[in-house]
Coordinates of C-alpha atoms in Angstrom, one line a residue:
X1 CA 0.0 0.0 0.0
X2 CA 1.4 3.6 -1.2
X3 CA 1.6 5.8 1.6
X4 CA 0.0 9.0 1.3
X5 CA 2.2 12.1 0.0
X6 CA 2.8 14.3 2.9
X7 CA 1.8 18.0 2.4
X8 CA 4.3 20.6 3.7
X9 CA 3.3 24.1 3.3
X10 CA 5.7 26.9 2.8
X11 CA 6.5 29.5 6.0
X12 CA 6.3 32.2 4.2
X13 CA 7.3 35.8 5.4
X14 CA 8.8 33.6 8.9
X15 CA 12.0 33.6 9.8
X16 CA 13.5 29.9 10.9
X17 CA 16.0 29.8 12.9
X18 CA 18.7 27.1 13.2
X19 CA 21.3 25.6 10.7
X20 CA 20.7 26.6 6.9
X21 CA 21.1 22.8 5.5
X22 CA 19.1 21.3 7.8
X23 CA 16.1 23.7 7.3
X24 CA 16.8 23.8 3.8
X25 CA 16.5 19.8 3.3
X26 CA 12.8 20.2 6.0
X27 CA 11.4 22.4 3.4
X28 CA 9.5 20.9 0.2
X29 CA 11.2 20.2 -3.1
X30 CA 10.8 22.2 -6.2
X31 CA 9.3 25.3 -4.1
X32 CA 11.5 28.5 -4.0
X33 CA 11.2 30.7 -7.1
X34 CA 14.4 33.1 -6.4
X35 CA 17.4 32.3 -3.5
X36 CA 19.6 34.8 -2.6
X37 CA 22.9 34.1 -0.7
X38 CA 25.1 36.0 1.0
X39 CA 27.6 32.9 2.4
X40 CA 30.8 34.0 4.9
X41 CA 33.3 34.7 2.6
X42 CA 36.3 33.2 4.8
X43 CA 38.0 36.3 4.9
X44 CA 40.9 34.5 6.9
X45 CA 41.9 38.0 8.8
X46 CA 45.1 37.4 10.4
X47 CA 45.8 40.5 11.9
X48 CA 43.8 43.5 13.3
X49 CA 43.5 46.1 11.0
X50 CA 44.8 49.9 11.7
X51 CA 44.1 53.8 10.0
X52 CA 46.8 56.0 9.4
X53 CA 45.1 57.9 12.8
X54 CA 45.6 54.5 14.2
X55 CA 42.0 53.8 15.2
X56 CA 41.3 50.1 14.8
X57 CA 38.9 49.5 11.8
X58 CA 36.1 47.8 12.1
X59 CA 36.4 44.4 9.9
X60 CA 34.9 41.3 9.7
X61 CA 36.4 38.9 12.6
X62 CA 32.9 37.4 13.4
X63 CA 33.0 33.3 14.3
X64 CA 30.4 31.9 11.8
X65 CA 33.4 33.8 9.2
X66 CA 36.2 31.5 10.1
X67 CA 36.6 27.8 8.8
X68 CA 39.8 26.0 9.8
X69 CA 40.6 25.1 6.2
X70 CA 39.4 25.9 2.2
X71 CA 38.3 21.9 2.4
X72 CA 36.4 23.0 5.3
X73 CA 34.9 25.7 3.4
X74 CA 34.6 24.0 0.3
X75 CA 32.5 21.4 2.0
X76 CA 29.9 23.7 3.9
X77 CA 29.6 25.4 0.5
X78 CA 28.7 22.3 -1.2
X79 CA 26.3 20.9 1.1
X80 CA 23.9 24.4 1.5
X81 CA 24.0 24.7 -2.3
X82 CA 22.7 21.4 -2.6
X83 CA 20.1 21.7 -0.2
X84 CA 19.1 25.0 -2.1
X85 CA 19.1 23.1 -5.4
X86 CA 16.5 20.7 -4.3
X87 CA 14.3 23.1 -3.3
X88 CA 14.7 25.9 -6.0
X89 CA 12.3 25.3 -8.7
X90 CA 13.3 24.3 -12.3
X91 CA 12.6 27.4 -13.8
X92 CA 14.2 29.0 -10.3
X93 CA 17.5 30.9 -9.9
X94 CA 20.2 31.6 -7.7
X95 CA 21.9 34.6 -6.4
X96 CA 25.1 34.2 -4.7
X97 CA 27.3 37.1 -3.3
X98 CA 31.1 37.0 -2.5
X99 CA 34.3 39.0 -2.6
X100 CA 37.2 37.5 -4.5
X101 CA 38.2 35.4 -1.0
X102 CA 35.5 32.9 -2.2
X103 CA 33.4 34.0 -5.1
X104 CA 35.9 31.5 -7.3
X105 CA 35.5 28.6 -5.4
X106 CA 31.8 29.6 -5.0
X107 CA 31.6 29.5 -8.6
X108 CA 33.2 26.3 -9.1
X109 CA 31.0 23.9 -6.6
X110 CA 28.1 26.1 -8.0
X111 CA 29.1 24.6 -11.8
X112 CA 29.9 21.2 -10.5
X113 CA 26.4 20.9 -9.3
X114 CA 24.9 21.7 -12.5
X115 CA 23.8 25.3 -12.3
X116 CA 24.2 27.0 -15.0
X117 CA 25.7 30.4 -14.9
X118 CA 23.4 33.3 -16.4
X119 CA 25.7 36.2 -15.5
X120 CA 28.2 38.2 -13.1
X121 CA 27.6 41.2 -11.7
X122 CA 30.1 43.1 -10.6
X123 CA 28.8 45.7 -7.5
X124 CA 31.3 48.6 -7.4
X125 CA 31.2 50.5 -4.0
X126 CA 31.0 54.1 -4.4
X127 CA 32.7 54.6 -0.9
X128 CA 35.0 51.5 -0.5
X129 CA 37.0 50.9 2.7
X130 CA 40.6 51.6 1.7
X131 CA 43.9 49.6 1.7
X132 CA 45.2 51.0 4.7
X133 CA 48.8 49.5 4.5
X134 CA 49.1 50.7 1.0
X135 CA 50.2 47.0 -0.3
X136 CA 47.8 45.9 -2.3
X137 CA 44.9 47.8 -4.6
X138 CA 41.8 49.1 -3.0
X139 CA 39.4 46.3 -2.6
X140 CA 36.1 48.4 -4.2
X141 CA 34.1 45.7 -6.0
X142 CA 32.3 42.4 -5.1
X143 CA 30.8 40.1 -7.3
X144 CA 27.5 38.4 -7.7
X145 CA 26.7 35.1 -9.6
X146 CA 23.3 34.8 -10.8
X147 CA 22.5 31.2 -11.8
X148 CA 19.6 29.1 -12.9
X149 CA 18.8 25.4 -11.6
X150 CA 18.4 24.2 -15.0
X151 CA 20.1 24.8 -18.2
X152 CA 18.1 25.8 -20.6
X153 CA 14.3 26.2 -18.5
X154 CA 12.5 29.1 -18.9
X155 CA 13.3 31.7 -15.7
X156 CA 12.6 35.0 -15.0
X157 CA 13.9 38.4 -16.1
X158 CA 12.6 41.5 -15.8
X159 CA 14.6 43.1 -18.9
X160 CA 11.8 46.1 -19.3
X161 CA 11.5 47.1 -15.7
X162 CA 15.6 47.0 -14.9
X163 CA 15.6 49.6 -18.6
X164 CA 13.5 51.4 -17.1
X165 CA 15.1 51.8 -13.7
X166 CA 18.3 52.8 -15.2
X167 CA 17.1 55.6 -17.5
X168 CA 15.6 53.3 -20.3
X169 CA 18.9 52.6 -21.2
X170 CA 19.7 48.3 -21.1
X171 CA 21.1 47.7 -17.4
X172 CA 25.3 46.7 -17.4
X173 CA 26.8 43.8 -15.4
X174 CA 28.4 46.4 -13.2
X175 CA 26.4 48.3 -10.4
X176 CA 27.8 51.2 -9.1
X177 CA 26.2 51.4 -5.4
X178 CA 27.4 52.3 -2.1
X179 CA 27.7 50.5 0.9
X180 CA 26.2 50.5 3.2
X181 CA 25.9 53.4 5.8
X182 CA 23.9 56.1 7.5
X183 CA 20.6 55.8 8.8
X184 CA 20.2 52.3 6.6
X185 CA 23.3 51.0 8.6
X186 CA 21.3 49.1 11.6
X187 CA 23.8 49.7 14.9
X188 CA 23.3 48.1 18.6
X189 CA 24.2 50.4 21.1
X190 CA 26.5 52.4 18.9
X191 CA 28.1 49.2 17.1
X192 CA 27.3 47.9 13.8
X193 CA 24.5 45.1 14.3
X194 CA 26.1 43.0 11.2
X195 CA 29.4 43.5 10.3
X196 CA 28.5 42.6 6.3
X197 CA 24.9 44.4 6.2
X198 CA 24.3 44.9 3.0
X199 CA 22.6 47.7 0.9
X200 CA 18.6 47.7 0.2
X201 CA 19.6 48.9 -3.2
X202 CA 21.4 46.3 -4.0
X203 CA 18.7 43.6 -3.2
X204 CA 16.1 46.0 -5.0
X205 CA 17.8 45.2 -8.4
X206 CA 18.2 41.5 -7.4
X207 CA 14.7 41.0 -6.8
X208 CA 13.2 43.6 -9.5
X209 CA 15.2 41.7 -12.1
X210 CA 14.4 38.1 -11.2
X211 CA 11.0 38.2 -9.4
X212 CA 7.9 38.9 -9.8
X213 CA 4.9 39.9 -7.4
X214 CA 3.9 37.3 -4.9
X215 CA 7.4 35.1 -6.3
X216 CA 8.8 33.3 -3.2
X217 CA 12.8 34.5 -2.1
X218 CA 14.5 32.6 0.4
X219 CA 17.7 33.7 1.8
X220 CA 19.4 30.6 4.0
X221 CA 21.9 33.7 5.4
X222 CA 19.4 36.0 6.8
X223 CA 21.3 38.2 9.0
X224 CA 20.0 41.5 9.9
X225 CA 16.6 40.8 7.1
X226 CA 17.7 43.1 3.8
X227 CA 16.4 40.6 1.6
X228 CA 12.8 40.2 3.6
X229 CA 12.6 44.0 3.9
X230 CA 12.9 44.5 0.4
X231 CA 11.2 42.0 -0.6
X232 CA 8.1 43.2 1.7
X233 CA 8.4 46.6 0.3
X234 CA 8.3 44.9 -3.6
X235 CA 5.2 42.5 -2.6
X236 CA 7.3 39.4 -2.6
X237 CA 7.4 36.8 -0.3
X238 CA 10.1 36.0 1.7
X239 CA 11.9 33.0 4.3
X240 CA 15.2 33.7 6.0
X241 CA 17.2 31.2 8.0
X242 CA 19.2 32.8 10.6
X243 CA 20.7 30.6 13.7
X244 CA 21.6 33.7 15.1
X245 CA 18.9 34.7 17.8
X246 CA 20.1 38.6 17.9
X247 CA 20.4 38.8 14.1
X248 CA 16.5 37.5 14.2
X249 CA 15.4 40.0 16.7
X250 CA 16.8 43.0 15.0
X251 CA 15.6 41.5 11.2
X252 CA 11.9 40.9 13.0
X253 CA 11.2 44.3 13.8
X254 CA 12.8 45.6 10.7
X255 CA 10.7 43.9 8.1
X256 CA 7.3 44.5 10.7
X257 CA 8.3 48.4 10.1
X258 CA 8.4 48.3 5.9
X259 CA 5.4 49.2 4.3
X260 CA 4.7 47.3 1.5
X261 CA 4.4 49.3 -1.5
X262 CA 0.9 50.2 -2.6
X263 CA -1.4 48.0 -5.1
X264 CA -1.2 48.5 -8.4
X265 CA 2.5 50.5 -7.7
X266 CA 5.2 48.0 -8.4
X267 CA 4.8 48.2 -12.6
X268 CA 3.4 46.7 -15.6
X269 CA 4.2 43.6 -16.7
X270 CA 6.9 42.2 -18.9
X271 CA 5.7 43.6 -22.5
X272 CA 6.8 40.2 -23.6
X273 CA 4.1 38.4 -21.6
X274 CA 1.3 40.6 -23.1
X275 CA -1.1 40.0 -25.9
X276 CA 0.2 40.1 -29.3
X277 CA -1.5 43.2 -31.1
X278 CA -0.8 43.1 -35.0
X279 CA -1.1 46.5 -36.3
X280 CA -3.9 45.5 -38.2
X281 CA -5.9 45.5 -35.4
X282 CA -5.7 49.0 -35.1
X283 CA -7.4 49.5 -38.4
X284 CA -10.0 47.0 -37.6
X285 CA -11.1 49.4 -34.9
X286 CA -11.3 52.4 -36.4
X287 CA -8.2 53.8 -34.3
X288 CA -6.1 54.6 -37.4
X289 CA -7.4 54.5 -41.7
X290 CA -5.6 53.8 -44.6
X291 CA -4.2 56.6 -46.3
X292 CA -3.4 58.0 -42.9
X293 CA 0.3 59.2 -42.3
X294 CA 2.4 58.3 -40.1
X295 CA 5.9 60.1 -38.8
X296 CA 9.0 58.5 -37.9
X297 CA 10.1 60.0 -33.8
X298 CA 8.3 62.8 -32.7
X299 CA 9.4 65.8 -34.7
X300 CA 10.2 66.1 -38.2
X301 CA 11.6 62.9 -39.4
X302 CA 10.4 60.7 -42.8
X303 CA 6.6 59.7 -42.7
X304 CA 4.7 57.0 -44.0
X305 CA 1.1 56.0 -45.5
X306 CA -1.5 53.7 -43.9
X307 CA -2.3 50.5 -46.4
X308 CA -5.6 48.9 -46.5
X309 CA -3.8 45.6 -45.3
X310 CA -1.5 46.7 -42.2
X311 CA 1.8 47.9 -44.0
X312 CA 3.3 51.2 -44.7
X313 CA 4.7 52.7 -47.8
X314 CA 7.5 55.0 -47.2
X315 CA 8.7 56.3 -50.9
X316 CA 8.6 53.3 -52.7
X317 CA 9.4 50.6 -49.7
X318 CA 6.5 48.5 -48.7
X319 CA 6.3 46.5 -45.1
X320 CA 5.4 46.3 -41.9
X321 CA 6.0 49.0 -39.5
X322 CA 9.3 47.2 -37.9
X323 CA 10.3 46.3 -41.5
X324 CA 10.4 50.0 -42.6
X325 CA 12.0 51.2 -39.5
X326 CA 14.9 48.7 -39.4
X327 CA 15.4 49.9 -43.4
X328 CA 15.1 53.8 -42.0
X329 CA 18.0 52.9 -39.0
X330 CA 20.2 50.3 -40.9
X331 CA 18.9 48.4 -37.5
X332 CA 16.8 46.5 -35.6
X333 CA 13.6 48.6 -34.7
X334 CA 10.8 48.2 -32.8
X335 CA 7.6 50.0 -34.8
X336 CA 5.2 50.8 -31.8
X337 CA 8.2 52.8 -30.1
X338 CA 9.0 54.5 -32.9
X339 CA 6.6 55.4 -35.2
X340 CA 3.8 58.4 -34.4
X341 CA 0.1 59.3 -35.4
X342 CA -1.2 62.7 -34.9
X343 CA -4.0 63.1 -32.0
X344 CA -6.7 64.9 -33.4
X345 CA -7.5 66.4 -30.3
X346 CA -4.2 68.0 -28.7
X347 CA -2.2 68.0 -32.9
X348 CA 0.3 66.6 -31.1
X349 CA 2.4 63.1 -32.6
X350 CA 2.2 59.8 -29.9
X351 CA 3.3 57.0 -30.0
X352 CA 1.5 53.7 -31.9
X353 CA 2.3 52.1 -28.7
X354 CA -0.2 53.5 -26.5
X355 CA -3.1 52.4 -29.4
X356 CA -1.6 49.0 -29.0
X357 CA -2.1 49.2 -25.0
X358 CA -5.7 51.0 -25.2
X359 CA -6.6 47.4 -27.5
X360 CA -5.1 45.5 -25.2
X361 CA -6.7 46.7 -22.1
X362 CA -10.1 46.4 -24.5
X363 CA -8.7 42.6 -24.4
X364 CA -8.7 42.5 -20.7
X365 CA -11.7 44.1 -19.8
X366 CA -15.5 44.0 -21.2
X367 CA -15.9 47.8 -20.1
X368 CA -19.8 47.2 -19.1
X369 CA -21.7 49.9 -16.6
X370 CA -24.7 49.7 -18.0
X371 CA -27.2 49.0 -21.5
X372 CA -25.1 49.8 -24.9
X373 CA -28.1 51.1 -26.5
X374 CA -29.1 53.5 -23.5
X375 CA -28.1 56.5 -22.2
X376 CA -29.3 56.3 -18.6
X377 CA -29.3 53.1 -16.9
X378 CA -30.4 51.9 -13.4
X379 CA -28.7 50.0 -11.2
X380 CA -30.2 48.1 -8.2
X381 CA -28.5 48.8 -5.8
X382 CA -28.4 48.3 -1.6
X383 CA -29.5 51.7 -0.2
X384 CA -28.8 52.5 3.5
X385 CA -29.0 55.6 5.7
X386 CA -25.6 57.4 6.8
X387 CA -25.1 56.9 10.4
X388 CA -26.1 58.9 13.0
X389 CA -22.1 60.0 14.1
X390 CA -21.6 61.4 10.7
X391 CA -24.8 62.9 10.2
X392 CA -22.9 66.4 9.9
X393 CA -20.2 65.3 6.8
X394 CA -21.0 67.4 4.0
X395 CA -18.9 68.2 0.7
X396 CA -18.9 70.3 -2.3
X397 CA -17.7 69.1 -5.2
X398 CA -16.1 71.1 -8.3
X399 CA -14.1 70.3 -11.3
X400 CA -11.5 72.1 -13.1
X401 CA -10.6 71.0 -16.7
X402 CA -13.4 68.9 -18.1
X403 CA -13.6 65.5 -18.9
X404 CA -13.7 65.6 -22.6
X405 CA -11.2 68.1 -23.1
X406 CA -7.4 67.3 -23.8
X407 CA -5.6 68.4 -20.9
X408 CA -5.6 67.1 -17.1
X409 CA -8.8 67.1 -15.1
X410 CA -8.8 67.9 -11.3
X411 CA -11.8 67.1 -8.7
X412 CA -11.5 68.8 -5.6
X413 CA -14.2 68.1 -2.9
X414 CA -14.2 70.6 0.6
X415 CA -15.7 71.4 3.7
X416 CA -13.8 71.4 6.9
X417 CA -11.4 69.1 5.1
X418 CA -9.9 69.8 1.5
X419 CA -9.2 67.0 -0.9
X420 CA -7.6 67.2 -4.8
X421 CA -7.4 64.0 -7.4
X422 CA -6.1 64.9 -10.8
X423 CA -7.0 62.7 -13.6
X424 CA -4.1 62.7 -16.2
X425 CA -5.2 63.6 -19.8
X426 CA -3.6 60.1 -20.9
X427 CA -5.6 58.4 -18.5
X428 CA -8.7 59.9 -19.8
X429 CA -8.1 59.4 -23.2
X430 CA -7.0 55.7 -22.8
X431 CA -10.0 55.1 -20.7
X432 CA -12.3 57.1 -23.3
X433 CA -10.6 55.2 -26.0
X434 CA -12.1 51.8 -24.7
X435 CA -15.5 53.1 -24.0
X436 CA -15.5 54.5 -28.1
X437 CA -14.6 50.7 -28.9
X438 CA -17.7 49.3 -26.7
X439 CA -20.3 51.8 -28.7
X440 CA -20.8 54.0 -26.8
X441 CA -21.2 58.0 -27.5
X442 CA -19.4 60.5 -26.6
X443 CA -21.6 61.9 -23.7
X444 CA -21.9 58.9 -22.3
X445 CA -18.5 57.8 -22.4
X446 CA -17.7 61.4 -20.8
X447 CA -20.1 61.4 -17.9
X448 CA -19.3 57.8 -17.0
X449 CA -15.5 59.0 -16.6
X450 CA -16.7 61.9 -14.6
X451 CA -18.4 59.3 -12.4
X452 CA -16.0 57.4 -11.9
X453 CA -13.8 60.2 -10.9
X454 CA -16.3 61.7 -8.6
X455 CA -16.2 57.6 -6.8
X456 CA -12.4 57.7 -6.4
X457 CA -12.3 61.3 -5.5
X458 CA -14.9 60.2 -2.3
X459 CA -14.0 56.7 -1.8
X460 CA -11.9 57.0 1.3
X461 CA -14.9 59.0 3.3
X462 CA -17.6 57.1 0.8
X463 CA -19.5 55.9 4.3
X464 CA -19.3 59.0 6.2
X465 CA -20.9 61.4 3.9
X466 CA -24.6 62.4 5.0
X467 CA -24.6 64.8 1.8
X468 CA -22.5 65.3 -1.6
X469 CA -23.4 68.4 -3.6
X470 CA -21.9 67.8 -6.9
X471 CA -21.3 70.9 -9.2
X472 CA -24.0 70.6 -12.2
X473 CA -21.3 69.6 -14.7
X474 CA -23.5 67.7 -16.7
X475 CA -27.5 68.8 -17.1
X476 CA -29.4 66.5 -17.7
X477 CA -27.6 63.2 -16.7
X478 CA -27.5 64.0 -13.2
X479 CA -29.4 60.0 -12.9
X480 CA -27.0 58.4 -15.0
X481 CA -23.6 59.8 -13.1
X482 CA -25.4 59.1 -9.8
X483 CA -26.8 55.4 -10.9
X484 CA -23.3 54.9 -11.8
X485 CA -21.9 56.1 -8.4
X486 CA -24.3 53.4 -6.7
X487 CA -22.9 51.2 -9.2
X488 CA -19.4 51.9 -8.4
X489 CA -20.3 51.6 -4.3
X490 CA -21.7 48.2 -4.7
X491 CA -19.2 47.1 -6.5
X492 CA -16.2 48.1 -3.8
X493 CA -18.6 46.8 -1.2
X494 CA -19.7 50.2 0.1
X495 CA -23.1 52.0 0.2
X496 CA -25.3 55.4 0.4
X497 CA -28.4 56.3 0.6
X498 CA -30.0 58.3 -2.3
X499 CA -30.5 61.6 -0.3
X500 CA -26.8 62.1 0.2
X501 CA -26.1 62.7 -3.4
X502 CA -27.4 66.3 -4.8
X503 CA -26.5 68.4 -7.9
X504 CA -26.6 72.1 -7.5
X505 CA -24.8 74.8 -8.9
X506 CA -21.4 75.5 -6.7
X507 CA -20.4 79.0 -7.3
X508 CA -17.0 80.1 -7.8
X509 CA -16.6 81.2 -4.2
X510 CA -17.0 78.0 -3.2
X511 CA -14.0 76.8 -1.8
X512 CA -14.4 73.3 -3.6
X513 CA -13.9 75.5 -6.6
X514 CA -11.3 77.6 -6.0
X515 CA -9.1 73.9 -4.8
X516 CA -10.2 72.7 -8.0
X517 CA -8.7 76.0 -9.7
X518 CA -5.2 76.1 -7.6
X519 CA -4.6 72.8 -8.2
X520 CA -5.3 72.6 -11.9
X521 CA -3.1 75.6 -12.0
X522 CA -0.4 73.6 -10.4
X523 CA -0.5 76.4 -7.5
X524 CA -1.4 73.8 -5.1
X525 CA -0.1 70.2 -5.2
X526 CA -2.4 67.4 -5.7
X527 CA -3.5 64.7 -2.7
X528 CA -3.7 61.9 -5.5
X529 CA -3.0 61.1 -8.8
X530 CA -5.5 59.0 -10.9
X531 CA -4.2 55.2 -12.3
X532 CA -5.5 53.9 -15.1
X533 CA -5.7 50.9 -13.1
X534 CA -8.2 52.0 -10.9
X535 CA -10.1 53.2 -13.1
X536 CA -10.1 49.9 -14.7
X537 CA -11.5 48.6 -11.4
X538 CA -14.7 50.2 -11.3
X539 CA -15.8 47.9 -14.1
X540 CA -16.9 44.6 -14.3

């Protein structure tokens, strides 16, 4: 009789503490998407180290650093790396950090244990400790070995976001960071808590490179908790091993203090992992039309005609928008980035890229909130009275830049409190865009945008309000937009009764007006700006 498979769940966002091979080899196999290691580097310090001033400098002589021989050390780093290789996934990697004491041999049992090298990065130290009996050179780089379990699997690599990160230009093997110090420096009673604490920033490009949200990093050298604090604040999960009760302590109530970034903040996904869009498709949907020109880069450079069937004709070339710019550039090109349509609204050229994400967020969502064929549409909705201790919360509400025209919009709502959201005029067009595709007209498109900004403008005090007087923006569709609010309420699980939303003229002493104003006017800054991604929420 087969026994039943045993179940062992992940500790995620726990610390373990106790040796790293033995916890390792408790954990399941093929589990961990991402390990980062930063092993004792065997420093083998001899002596104690001396400034010129002849203060003593402050170098790594800790006990779990010393090993009585390079076997010694060459054995410990075998067995830990094979306890990590059975529980990395196949498509999992390895980073592993060292200085050139054992980075080599490091490198070696990592290669005779059939990882497969993807890269070495080379951290150079902005502020490196010097060489303080002048005989050898300054010791200002380490070096990190990235690695995947499996030759060949498919792994993770976060090419777009690390170009962006570094300026849009593609990121280099060598980092230039500094070290450690200042207020990130974590110190016990005036002493450093970790004599080889190492930089957030450093495990920020780590993680943003070769993880993704929710991912699972395991660090089997905890320490002080870099890795889980950064991971935290990027939305990954994290386990650390750390025998070290004090190190544990101090990494505890580090991580509890990191706020995790907010939801929809840590990026767009790999444009690699998105749906194809042929450029066909923008024809199909009216975006662009044959005959239609289109301009190499932003200012003056050569243009191109719109064909019935998806290619371009520049002069007498014929081909698809990458063909014609790699024959433009004598190189490879990437059409969406590169080649521009004129708005018709602003006259200004933008990029074929953002038609290709306003289809693909068509793709994603079905954009319903209400009949196609109508212009007002109810919603049932749960209707309940405000209660009794915010009976007096009251707001006005104004808007500065409307909807439907091509710059920002702000909504600014005040009583004893003020509150500012600008909508960005590339949010509302994208958004706008979608709703065009669905059918739907202009006004209504407009006026369910103003809704929805009008929801995320109130959402944080949605419950308290006993009234909202909304400025009469729209006359006539003063049902649909608050139908729509309803709509918007139910949907995030929140509700109002009827009474507390009114539409009245709010004069332009009003001081919901004059916040709308300033803050349009960039005299005032804004509390919030608008996401297309939660704007995207309020559908269904």
């Amino acid at each position: 009789m087969t026994k039943p498979k045993v179940v062992v769940e992940l500790p995620l966002n726990q610390i373990l503490k106790g040796d790293c091979v033995e916890i390792l080899n408790s954990l399941p196999e093929n589990a961990i998407d991402l390990i980062f290691a930063d092993p004792p580097y065997n420093l083998q310090l001899q002596n104690e180290l001396y400034r010129p001033n002849m203060t003593r400098v402050d170098a790594v002589n800790d006990h779990w650093d010393k090993f009585a021989s390079f076997g010694d050390y060459d054995k410990f780093t075998r067995q830990w790396l094979t306890a990590c290789r059975r529980v990395l996934k196949k498509t999992g990697t390895i980073w592993v950090i060292g200085s050139y004491h054992n980075i080599f041999r490091v490198g070696a049992i990592l290669q005779d244990l059939d990882f497969w090298i993807l890269n070495d990065i080379v951290w150079v130290k902005t502020n490196p400790m010097p060489n303080f009996r002048g005989v050898r050179f300054t010791n200002a780089h380490e070096t990190l070995l990235w690695a995947q379990k499996t030759k060949g699997a498919k792994y993770i690599f976060n090419h777009h976001a690390m170009k962006a990160l570094n300026d849009d230009l593609q990121m280099r093997s060598d980092w230039t960071l500094p070290l450690c110090t200042g207020k990130e420096r974590i110190r016990v009673k005036g002493a450093k808590a970790h004599s080889t604490q190492k930089p957030e920033s450093l495990l920020y490009r780590v993680l943003l490179s070769s993880t993704n949200p929710g991912d699972v990093v395991l660090d089997p050298f905890f320490g002080t908790g870099t890795t889980g604090a950064v991971a935290k604040k990027l939305g990954r999960h994290f386990i650390g091993i750390e025998r070290d009760e004090g190190y544990i302590q101090i990494a505890q109530q580090r991580i509890e203090a990191v706020q995790p970034a907010p939801e929809g903040s840590l990026g767009p996904e790999n444009p690699r992992s998105q749906p194809k869009v042929p450029f066909g498709a923008l024809l199909e949907a009216g975006m662009l039309a044959p005959g239609q020109r289109l301009y190499f880069g932003p200012k003056g450079e050569p243009s191109a005609i719109i064909l019935a069937n998806g290619h371009i004709r520049c002069g007498e070339t014929v081909g698809s928008i990458h063909q014609i710019g790699r024959a433009i550039t004598h190189a490879p090109c990437n059409g969406w980035e590169n080649w521009h349509y004129v708005d018709e609204q602003t006259g200004m050229r933008r990029k074929l890229d953002e038609l290709r994400q306003v289809i693909r967020l068509q793709a994603e969502s079905s954009m319903v909130g209400g009949d196609s064929k109508g212009e007002k549409t109810p919603f049932a909705v749960e209707i309940a009275e405000p209660k009794a201790e915010y009976a007096g919360f009251r707001v006005e509400i104004d808007q500065s830049g409307k909807i439907e025209e091509a710059h920002d919009t702000v909504l600014a709502y005040a009583n004893s409190q003020r509150y500012a959201i600008r909508i960005p005029a590339r949010v509302k067009r994208d958004v706008l865009a979608l709703l065009k595709l669905r059918g739907w007209s202009k006004k209504r498109a407009v006026t369910w945008m103003f809704a929805a900004g009008i929801f995320l403008l109130l959402q944080d005090v949605w419950e308290r309000l006993s009234e909202a007087a909304i400025d009469l923006e729209y006359p006539g569709y003063e049902d649909t937009i608050r139908n729509m609010l309803f709509r918007f309420a139910q949907k995030k699980g929140k509700s109002i009764g009827h009474h507390n939303v009114l539409f009245r003229a709010v004069g332009r002493a009003s001081i919901a007006h004059k916040q709308a104003l300033h803050v349009f006017r960039r005299k005032y800054k804004e509390d919030h700006i608008v996401k297309l991604s939660e704007v995207m929420s309020l559908t269904d």
